[in-house]
Short mmCIF file of C-alpha atoms and ligand atoms in Angstrom, two decimals:
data_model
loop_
_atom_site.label_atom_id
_atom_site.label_comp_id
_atom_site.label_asym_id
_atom_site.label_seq_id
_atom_site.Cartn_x
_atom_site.Cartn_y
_atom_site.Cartn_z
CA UNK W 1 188.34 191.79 28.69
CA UNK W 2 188.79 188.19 30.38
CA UNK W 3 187.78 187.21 33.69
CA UNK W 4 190.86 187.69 36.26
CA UNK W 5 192.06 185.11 37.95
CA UNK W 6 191.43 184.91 41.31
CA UNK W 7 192.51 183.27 44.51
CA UNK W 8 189.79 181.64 46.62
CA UNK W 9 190.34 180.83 50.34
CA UNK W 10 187.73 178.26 51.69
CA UNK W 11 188.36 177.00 54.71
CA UNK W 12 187.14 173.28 55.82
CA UNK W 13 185.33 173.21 59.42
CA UNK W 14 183.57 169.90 60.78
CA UNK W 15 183.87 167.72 64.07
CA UNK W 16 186.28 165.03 63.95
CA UNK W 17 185.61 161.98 62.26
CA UNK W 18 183.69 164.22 59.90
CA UNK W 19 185.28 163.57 56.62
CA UNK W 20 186.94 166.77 56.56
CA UNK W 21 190.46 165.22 55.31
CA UNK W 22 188.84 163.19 53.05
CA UNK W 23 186.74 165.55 51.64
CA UNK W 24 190.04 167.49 50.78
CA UNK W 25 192.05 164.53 49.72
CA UNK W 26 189.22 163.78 47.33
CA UNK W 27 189.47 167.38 45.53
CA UNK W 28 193.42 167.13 45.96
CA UNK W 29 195.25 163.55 45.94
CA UNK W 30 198.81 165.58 46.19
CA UNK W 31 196.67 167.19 49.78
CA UNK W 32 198.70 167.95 52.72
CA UNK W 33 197.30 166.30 56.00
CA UNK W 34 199.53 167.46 59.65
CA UNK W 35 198.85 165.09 62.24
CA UNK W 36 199.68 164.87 66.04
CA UNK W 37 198.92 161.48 67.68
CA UNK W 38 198.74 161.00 71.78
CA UNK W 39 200.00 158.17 74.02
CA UNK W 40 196.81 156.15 72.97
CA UNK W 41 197.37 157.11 69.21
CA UNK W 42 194.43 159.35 69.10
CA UNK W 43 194.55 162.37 67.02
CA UNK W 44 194.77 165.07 69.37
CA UNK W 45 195.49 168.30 66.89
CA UNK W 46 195.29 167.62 62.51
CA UNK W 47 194.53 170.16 59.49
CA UNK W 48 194.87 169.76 55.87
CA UNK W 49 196.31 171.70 52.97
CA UNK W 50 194.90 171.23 49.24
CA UNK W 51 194.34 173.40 46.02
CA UNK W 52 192.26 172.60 43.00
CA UNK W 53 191.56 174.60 40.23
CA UNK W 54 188.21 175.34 39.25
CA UNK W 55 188.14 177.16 35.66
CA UNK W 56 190.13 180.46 35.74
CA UNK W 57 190.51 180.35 39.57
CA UNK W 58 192.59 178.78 42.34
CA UNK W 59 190.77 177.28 45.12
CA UNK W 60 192.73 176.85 48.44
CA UNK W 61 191.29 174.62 50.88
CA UNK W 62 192.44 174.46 54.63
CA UNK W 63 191.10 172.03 57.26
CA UNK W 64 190.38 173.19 60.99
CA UNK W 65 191.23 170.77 63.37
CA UNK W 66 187.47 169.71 64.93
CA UNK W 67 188.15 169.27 68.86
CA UNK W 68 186.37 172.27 70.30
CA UNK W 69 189.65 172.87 72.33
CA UNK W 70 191.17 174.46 68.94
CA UNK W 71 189.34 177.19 68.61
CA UNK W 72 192.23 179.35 68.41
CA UNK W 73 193.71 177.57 65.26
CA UNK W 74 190.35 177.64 63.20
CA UNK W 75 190.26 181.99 64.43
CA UNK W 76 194.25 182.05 62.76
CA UNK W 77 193.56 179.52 59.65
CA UNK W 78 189.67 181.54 58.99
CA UNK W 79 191.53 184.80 58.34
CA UNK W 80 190.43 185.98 55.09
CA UNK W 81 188.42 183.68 53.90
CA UNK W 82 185.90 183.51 51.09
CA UNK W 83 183.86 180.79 52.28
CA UNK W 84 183.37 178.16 54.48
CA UNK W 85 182.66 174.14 54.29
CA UNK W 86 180.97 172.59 56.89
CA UNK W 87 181.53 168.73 56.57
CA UNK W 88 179.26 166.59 58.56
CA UNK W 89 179.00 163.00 59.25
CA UNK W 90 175.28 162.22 57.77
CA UNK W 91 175.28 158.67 59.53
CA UNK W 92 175.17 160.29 62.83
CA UNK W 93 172.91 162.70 64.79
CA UNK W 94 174.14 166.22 64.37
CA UNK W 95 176.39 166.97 67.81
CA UNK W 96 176.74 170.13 69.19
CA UNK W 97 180.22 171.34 67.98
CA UNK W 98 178.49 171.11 64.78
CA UNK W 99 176.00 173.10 65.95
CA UNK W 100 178.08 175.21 67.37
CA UNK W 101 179.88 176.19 64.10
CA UNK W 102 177.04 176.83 62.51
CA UNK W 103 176.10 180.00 64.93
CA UNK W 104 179.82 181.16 64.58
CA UNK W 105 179.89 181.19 61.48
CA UNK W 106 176.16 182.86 60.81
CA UNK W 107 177.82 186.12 62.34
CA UNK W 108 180.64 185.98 59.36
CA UNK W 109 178.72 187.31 56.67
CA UNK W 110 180.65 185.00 53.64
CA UNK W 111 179.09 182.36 51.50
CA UNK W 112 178.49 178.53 53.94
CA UNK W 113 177.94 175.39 52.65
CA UNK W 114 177.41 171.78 54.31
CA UNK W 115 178.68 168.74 52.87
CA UNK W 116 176.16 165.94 54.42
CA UNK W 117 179.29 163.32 54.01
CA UNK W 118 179.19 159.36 54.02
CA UNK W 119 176.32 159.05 51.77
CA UNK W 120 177.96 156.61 50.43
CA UNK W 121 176.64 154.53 53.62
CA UNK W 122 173.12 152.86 53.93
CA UNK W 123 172.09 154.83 57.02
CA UNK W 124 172.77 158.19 56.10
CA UNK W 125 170.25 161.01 56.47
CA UNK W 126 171.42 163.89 54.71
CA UNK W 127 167.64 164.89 55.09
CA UNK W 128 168.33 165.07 58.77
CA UNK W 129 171.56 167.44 58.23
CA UNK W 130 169.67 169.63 56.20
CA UNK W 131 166.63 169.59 59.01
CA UNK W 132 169.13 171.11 61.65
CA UNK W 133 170.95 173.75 58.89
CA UNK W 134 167.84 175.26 57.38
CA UNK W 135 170.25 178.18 56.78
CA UNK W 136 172.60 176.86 54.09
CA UNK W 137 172.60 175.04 51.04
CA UNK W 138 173.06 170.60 52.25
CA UNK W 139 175.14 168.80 49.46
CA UNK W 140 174.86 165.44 50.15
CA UNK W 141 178.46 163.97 49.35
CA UNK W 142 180.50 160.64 50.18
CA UNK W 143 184.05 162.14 50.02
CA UNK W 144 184.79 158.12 50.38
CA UNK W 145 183.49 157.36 46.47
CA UNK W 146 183.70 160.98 45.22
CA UNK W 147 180.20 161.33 44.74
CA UNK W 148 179.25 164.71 44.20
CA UNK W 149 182.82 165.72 45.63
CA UNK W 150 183.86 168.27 42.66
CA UNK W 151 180.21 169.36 41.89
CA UNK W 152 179.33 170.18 45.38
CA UNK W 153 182.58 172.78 45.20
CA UNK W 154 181.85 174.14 41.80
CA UNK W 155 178.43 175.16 42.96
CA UNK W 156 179.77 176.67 46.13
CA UNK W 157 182.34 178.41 44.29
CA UNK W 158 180.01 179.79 41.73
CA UNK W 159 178.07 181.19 44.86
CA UNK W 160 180.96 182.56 46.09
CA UNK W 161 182.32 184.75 43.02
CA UNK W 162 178.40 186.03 42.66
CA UNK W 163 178.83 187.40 45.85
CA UNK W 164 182.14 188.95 45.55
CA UNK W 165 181.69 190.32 41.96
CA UNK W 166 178.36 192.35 42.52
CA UNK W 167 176.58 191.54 38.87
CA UNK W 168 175.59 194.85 37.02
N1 GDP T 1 181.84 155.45 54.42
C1 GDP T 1 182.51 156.61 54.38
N2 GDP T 1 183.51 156.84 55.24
C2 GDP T 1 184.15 158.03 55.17
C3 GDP T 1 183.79 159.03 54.23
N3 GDP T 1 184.60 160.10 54.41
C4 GDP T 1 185.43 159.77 55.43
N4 GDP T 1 185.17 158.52 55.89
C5 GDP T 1 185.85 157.80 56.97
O1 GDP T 1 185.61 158.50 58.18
C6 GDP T 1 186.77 158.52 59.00
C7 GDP T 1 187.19 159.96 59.29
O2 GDP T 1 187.59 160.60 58.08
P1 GDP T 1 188.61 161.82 58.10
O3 GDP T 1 188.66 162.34 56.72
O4 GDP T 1 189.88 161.42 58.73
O5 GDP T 1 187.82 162.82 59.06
P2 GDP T 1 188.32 164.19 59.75
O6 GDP T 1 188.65 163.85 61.18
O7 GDP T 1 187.12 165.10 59.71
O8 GDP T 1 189.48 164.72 58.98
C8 GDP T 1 187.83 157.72 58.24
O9 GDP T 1 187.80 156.40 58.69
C9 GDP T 1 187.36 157.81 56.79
O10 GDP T 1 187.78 156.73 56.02
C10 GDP T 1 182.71 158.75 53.32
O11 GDP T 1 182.31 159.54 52.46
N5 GDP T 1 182.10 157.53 53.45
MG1 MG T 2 191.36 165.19 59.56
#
């Protein structure tokens, strides 16, 4: 008998300025990216669509809009999901919605990874990122070049089908 197919919700969490639209844009070129802009032409609310598939399986990616003020649309868009990203800027010290996430999610009880992003750049400490998230497994990724982009998600995924399918 084959494997089935399955379909695998992971949902993309990270401040803003993270990477996290990059990240998906780098797994999905044909990625779907909503953004709202204010007066000033900041982003004020943004979250991404993509799908890639991985083997025999369809991964679906959504991205949470960072600003702690949208906690209500990363509650709705984490319904159901099989895993979570966390995608954090390595050239910068770790800030506290990061942090932040990281308890949330803790209490979930599904498979977490962090993408240490930008390590493409000279000054990033992925190191660092994986000194503050002792808890979960640190990819260290530049979603800018690709490096380590599809690898990093193939792992996770892997991880998350062992702990769905209980091996016998
Ligand atoms: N050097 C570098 N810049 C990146 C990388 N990923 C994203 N960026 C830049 O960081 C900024 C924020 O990226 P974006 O994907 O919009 O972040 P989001 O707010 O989390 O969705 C943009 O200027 C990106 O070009 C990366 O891996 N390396
Ligand atoms: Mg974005």
């Amino acid at each position: 008998m084959g494997v089935a197919e399955l379909k695998i919700k992971i949902v993309v969490f990270g401040a803003y300025n993270a990477g996290k639209s990059s990240f998906i844009r780098a797994l999905d070129p044909f990625s779907r990216h909503i953004e709202a802009e204010n007066a000033d032409g900041s982003t004020t609310v943004a979250m991404d669509f993509g799908r890639i598939r991985i083997g025999d399986h369809s991964v679906f990616l959504f991205g949470t809009p960072g600003q702690e003020r949208f906690e209500f649309a990363r509650k709705v868009l984490s319904r159901g999901m099989d895993g979570a990203i966390v995608v954090v800027d390595s050239t910068r010290d770790m800030d506290e919605i990061t942090m932040n996430l990281f308890q949330w999610l803790k209490t979930r009880g599904i498979p977490i990874a962090v993408m240490a992003n930008k390590c493409d750049c000279a000054d990033a400490l992925p190191d660092q990122i994986r000194a503050k998230a002792p808890w979960f497994p640190v990819h260290a990724i530049s979603a800018r070049t690709g490096m380590n982009v599809e690898s990093s998600l193939r792992a996770f995924l892997s991880e998350i089908l062992s702990a769905r399918v209980p091996l016998p």
